[in-house]
Amino acid sequence: MSAATHRPGPAPEGSDRDTGVPTGPIPGSSKCYRDPAGAPGGRVPFRRVHLSGGRHLDLYDASGPYTEADTVADLTVGLPSRPGMVTDRGTQLQRARDGVVTSEMAFVAAREGLRPKVVRDEVAAGHAVLPANHHHPESEPMIIGRAFRVKVNAGIAPSPAGTIGDMVRAIRWGADLVMDLSNTDTDRVLRNMPVPVGTVPLYQALDRLDGDVAALTWEAFCATVVEQADTGVDYMTVHAGLRREHLSLAAGRVSGIVSRGGGIMADWCLLHRAESFLYTHFDQLCEILARYDVTLSLGAALQPGSIADANDAAQIAELRTLGELARFARERGVQVMVEGPGRVPMHKIPDSVRLHQQLCRNAPSYTVGPFTTDITSDRDHTAAVIGAAVAAQAGVSMLWCLPEPACLRETVIAHKLAAHTADLAKGHPHAREHDNAMSRARFELNCRDRLALSPDPDAAFTGADHFAPLYQPFP
């Protein structure tokens, strides 16, 4: 790798006046880049934290150009494309099986501090996914899998602050990828997102039918998938594991079916007295996803909605189906990750994760939570973070948070801390470097370094007015 280049000038978080999108460097830090071997022109981003005594610490950074010193957000123009993309030679999975280290794999290896061969082999085995739709060149490659850093996915719904503004805030605060739940202007979102973007195409297909579940068809769903894939969506959540025969198993549950996608497909099966079209047309779905290299996110339609329903017969039956679908998709070159349970008592999480990995053939898993108790009321994200840390240590590769707009910051940062805690427990060397730097700053009573190394430097520096002279960059 060549020497990193960086732009000095830590500054408090700002916003472009016309777009409301937060821009500017993270306080105490500047952006730096490294050129990875095997990816010509690919600049791998890091956040360089400037420490006392001329020292620095380079951290994994997914915030994109928005944290550059001179960025002006122009949502009509979008972000620049990355160099080195190949769009006509199959999926990352297919090329990894052919022994090829793609430019995206080389990029990811540099970000994670690993050898490119490790990335290629994990993708080839189906133990990791690299979501990179051929039509989303604005995205900086990243990877999801047990051998890599635990990632955080933020599901973003419409809000007064704007979908894109909330997405940029989420990645500034630590999200590694985003799920667009707005079902509105996906193309505009993709052109302005430096991270992978996911959708649940069933939601948009249903919206276009004015919410009429009975009117849903494979053709309507398929048209939505093709449209979103052609726009550049990197991963899609599809609840194809729910079968008509599973519905009776969920009938006696305390909380029934709580997944929105699961509820839609359960209603469809009952109304039509037929097998789910997501299951019967799964081979056609795989053909479409492979064409664009869209990563398939197999959603848990029968995830438990209460502690009482955890690990019940309905959940396990669907999980077995998800494992078969994951195998089928990978045979056709489609990258696959699988959703885990939603609510599990804390002491049962490790066993639940192991069962999930066994039945799903070690495909990367992700989870909302899991929530460890049902009594949280308006503090669900607290129970989710507790379960997330345990699940990530046990082997979950991605933590999915669904924050309300009012608590977006708190929820994303809390999940990022859970992911970091799991990385520490698993012995990730770069996670330990961050902790060592903070320990040194605490021991030396260096308040300025502690602010810069904190999980949320924007808030830390803003709340420490008496440290205002320290906002200036080091000479």
PDB file of N, CA and C in Angstrom, residues 134-173:
ATOM      1  N   HIS A 134     -23.878  -4.217  -9.386  1.00  0.00           N
ATOM      2  CA  HIS A 134     -23.164  -3.652 -10.519  1.00  0.00           C
ATOM      3  C   HIS A 134     -23.606  -2.221 -10.836  1.00  0.00           C
ATOM      4  N   HIS A 135     -24.830  -1.860 -10.443  1.00  0.00           N
ATOM      5  CA  HIS A 135     -25.380  -0.553 -10.777  1.00  0.00           C
ATOM      6  C   HIS A 135     -25.309   0.439  -9.616  1.00  0.00           C
ATOM      7  N   HIS A 136     -24.489   0.141  -8.614  1.00  0.00           N
ATOM      8  CA  HIS A 136     -24.292   1.098  -7.511  1.00  0.00           C
ATOM      9  C   HIS A 136     -22.804   1.412  -7.362  1.00  0.00           C
ATOM     10  N   PRO A 137     -22.230   2.116  -8.331  1.00  0.00           N
ATOM     11  CA  PRO A 137     -20.791   2.396  -8.305  1.00  0.00           C
ATOM     12  C   PRO A 137     -20.384   3.440  -7.270  1.00  0.00           C
ATOM     13  N   GLU A 138     -21.355   4.114  -6.665  1.00  0.00           N
ATOM     14  CA  GLU A 138     -21.032   5.132  -5.655  1.00  0.00           C
ATOM     15  C   GLU A 138     -20.654   4.508  -4.310  1.00  0.00           C
ATOM     16  N   SER A 139     -20.944   3.226  -4.143  1.00  0.00           N
ATOM     17  CA  SER A 139     -20.736   2.569  -2.850  1.00  0.00           C
ATOM     18  C   SER A 139     -19.291   2.124  -2.680  1.00  0.00           C
ATOM     19  N   GLU A 140     -18.772   2.283  -1.440  1.00  0.00           N
ATOM     20  CA  GLU A 140     -17.442   1.796  -1.088  1.00  0.00           C
ATOM     21  C   GLU A 140     -17.592   0.366  -0.558  1.00  0.00           C
ATOM     22  N   PRO A 141     -16.926  -0.615  -1.169  1.00  0.00           N
ATOM     23  CA  PRO A 141     -17.140  -2.026  -0.820  1.00  0.00           C
ATOM     24  C   PRO A 141     -16.940  -2.327   0.666  1.00  0.00           C
ATOM     25  N   MET A 142     -17.773  -3.206   1.184  1.00  0.00           N
ATOM     26  CA  MET A 142     -17.667  -3.689   2.559  1.00  0.00           C
ATOM     27  C   MET A 142     -18.092  -5.143   2.588  1.00  0.00           C
ATOM     28  N   ILE A 143     -17.841  -5.820   3.700  1.00  0.00           N
ATOM     29  CA  ILE A 143     -18.110  -7.254   3.773  1.00  0.00           C
ATOM     30  C   ILE A 143     -18.793  -7.603   5.088  1.00  0.00           C
ATOM     31  N   ILE A 144     -19.627  -8.647   5.038  1.00  0.00           N
ATOM     32  CA  ILE A 144     -20.361  -9.127   6.202  1.00  0.00           C
ATOM     33  C   ILE A 144     -20.056 -10.611   6.371  1.00  0.00           C
ATOM     34  N   GLY A 145     -19.499 -10.989   7.515  1.00  0.00           N
ATOM     35  CA  GLY A 145     -19.166 -12.377   7.772  1.00  0.00           C
ATOM     36  C   GLY A 145     -18.465 -12.525   9.111  1.00  0.00           C
ATOM     37  N   ARG A 146     -18.411 -13.733   9.632  1.00  0.00           N
ATOM     38  CA  ARG A 146     -17.867 -13.984  10.973  1.00  0.00           C
ATOM     39  C   ARG A 146     -16.382 -13.643  11.074  1.00  0.00           C
ATOM     40  N   ALA A 147     -15.641 -13.739   9.968  1.00  0.00           N
ATOM     41  CA  ALA A 147     -14.199 -13.494  10.006  1.00  0.00           C
ATOM     42  C   ALA A 147     -13.858 -12.011  10.003  1.00  0.00           C
ATOM     43  N   PHE A 148     -14.882 -11.161   9.957  1.00  0.00           N
ATOM     44  CA  PHE A 148     -14.644  -9.733   9.791  1.00  0.00           C
ATOM     45  C   PHE A 148     -15.312  -8.949  10.921  1.00  0.00           C
ATOM     46  N   ARG A 149     -15.121  -7.664  10.903  1.00  0.00           N
ATOM     47  CA  ARG A 149     -15.752  -6.817  11.910  1.00  0.00           C
ATOM     48  C   ARG A 149     -17.269  -7.008  11.889  1.00  0.00           C
ATOM     49  N   VAL A 150     -17.873  -6.966  13.052  1.00  0.00           N
ATOM     50  CA  VAL A 150     -19.331  -7.004  13.129  1.00  0.00           C
ATOM     51  C   VAL A 150     -19.868  -5.685  12.590  1.00  0.00           C
ATOM     52  N   LYS A 151     -20.826  -5.773  11.684  1.00  0.00           N
ATOM     53  CA  LYS A 151     -21.362  -4.583  11.033  1.00  0.00           C
ATOM     54  C   LYS A 151     -22.700  -4.176  11.633  1.00  0.00           C
ATOM     55  N   VAL A 152     -23.050  -2.889  11.424  1.00  0.00           N
ATOM     56  CA  VAL A 152     -24.317  -2.333  11.901  1.00  0.00           C
ATOM     57  C   VAL A 152     -25.113  -1.841  10.701  1.00  0.00           C
ATOM     58  N   ASN A 153     -26.351  -2.301  10.616  1.00  0.00           N
ATOM     59  CA  ASN A 153     -27.263  -1.891   9.543  1.00  0.00           C
ATOM     60  C   ASN A 153     -28.374  -1.046  10.154  1.00  0.00           C
ATOM     61  N   ALA A 154     -28.600   0.151   9.608  1.00  0.00           N
ATOM     62  CA  ALA A 154     -29.641   1.033  10.122  1.00  0.00           C
ATOM     63  C   ALA A 154     -30.811   1.075   9.151  1.00  0.00           C
ATOM     64  N   GLY A 155     -31.990   0.670   9.632  1.00  0.00           N
ATOM     65  CA  GLY A 155     -33.205   0.765   8.828  1.00  0.00           C
ATOM     66  C   GLY A 155     -33.784   2.160   8.941  1.00  0.00           C
ATOM     67  N   ILE A 156     -33.869   2.878   7.834  1.00  0.00           N
ATOM     68  CA  ILE A 156     -34.268   4.285   7.846  1.00  0.00           C
ATOM     69  C   ILE A 156     -35.643   4.448   7.215  1.00  0.00           C
ATOM     70  N   ALA A 157     -36.581   4.941   8.004  1.00  0.00           N
ATOM     71  CA  ALA A 157     -37.935   5.217   7.533  1.00  0.00           C
ATOM     72  C   ALA A 157     -38.063   6.712   7.244  1.00  0.00           C
ATOM     73  N   PRO A 158     -39.110   7.132   6.532  1.00  0.00           N
ATOM     74  CA  PRO A 158     -39.293   8.562   6.258  1.00  0.00           C
ATOM     75  C   PRO A 158     -39.377   9.362   7.546  1.00  0.00           C
ATOM     76  N   SER A 159     -38.799  10.565   7.517  1.00  0.00           N
ATOM     77  CA  SER A 159     -38.854  11.452   8.683  1.00  0.00           C
ATOM     78  C   SER A 159     -38.836  12.888   8.209  1.00  0.00           C
ATOM     79  N   PRO A 160     -39.216  13.840   9.083  1.00  0.00           N
ATOM     80  CA  PRO A 160     -39.182  15.246   8.693  1.00  0.00           C
ATOM     81  C   PRO A 160     -37.798  15.724   8.273  1.00  0.00           C
ATOM     82  N   ALA A 161     -36.741  15.081   8.800  1.00  0.00           N
ATOM     83  CA  ALA A 161     -35.379  15.481   8.463  1.00  0.00           C
ATOM     84  C   ALA A 161     -34.964  15.007   7.075  1.00  0.00           C
ATOM     85  N   GLY A 162     -35.749  14.108   6.468  1.00  0.00           N
ATOM     86  CA  GLY A 162     -35.421  13.601   5.144  1.00  0.00           C
ATOM     87  C   GLY A 162     -34.694  12.276   5.219  1.00  0.00           C
ATOM     88  N   THR A 163     -35.045  11.356   4.313  1.00  0.00           N
ATOM     89  CA  THR A 163     -34.447  10.020   4.319  1.00  0.00           C
ATOM     90  C   THR A 163     -32.944  10.057   4.128  1.00  0.00           C
ATOM     91  N   ILE A 164     -32.473  10.805   3.122  1.00  0.00           N
ATOM     92  CA  ILE A 164     -31.041  10.837   2.845  1.00  0.00           C
ATOM     93  C   ILE A 164     -30.289  11.495   3.994  1.00  0.00           C
ATOM     94  N   GLY A 165     -30.840  12.559   4.554  1.00  0.00           N
ATOM     95  CA  GLY A 165     -30.200  13.209   5.696  1.00  0.00           C
ATOM     96  C   GLY A 165     -30.035  12.259   6.865  1.00  0.00           C
ATOM     97  N   ASP A 166     -31.064  11.460   7.146  1.00  0.00           N
ATOM     98  CA  ASP A 166     -30.978  10.496   8.246  1.00  0.00           C
ATOM     99  C   ASP A 166     -29.970   9.392   7.929  1.00  0.00           C
ATOM    100  N   MET A 167     -29.905   8.976   6.667  1.00  0.00           N
ATOM    101  CA  MET A 167     -28.930   7.950   6.291  1.00  0.00           C
ATOM    102  C   MET A 167     -27.500   8.458   6.476  1.00  0.00           C
ATOM    103  N   VAL A 168     -27.247   9.690   6.063  1.00  0.00           N
ATOM    104  CA  VAL A 168     -25.901  10.256   6.218  1.00  0.00           C
ATOM    105  C   VAL A 168     -25.562  10.401   7.697  1.00  0.00           C
ATOM    106  N   ARG A 169     -26.534  10.784   8.512  1.00  0.00           N
ATOM    107  CA  ARG A 169     -26.288  10.852   9.956  1.00  0.00           C
ATOM    108  C   ARG A 169     -25.971   9.468  10.513  1.00  0.00           C
ATOM    109  N   ALA A 170     -26.713   8.475  10.058  1.00  0.00           N
ATOM    110  CA  ALA A 170     -26.501   7.112  10.565  1.00  0.00           C
ATOM    111  C   ALA A 170     -25.089   6.625  10.263  1.00  0.00           C
ATOM    112  N   ILE A 171     -24.597   6.840   9.040  1.00  0.00           N
ATOM    113  CA  ILE A 171     -23.254   6.364   8.718  1.00  0.00           C
ATOM    114  C   ILE A 171     -22.194   7.230   9.390  1.00  0.00           C
ATOM    115  N   ARG A 172     -22.503   8.489   9.643  1.00  0.00           N
ATOM    116  CA  ARG A 172     -21.571   9.344  10.395  1.00  0.00           C
ATOM    117  C   ARG A 172     -21.412   8.818  11.815  1.00  0.00           C
ATOM    118  N   TRP A 173     -22.494   8.302  12.382  1.00  0.00           N
ATOM    119  CA  TRP A 173     -22.476   7.827  13.767  1.00  0.00           C
ATOM    120  C   TRP A 173     -22.099   6.354  13.878  1.00  0.00           C
TER     121      TRP A 173
END
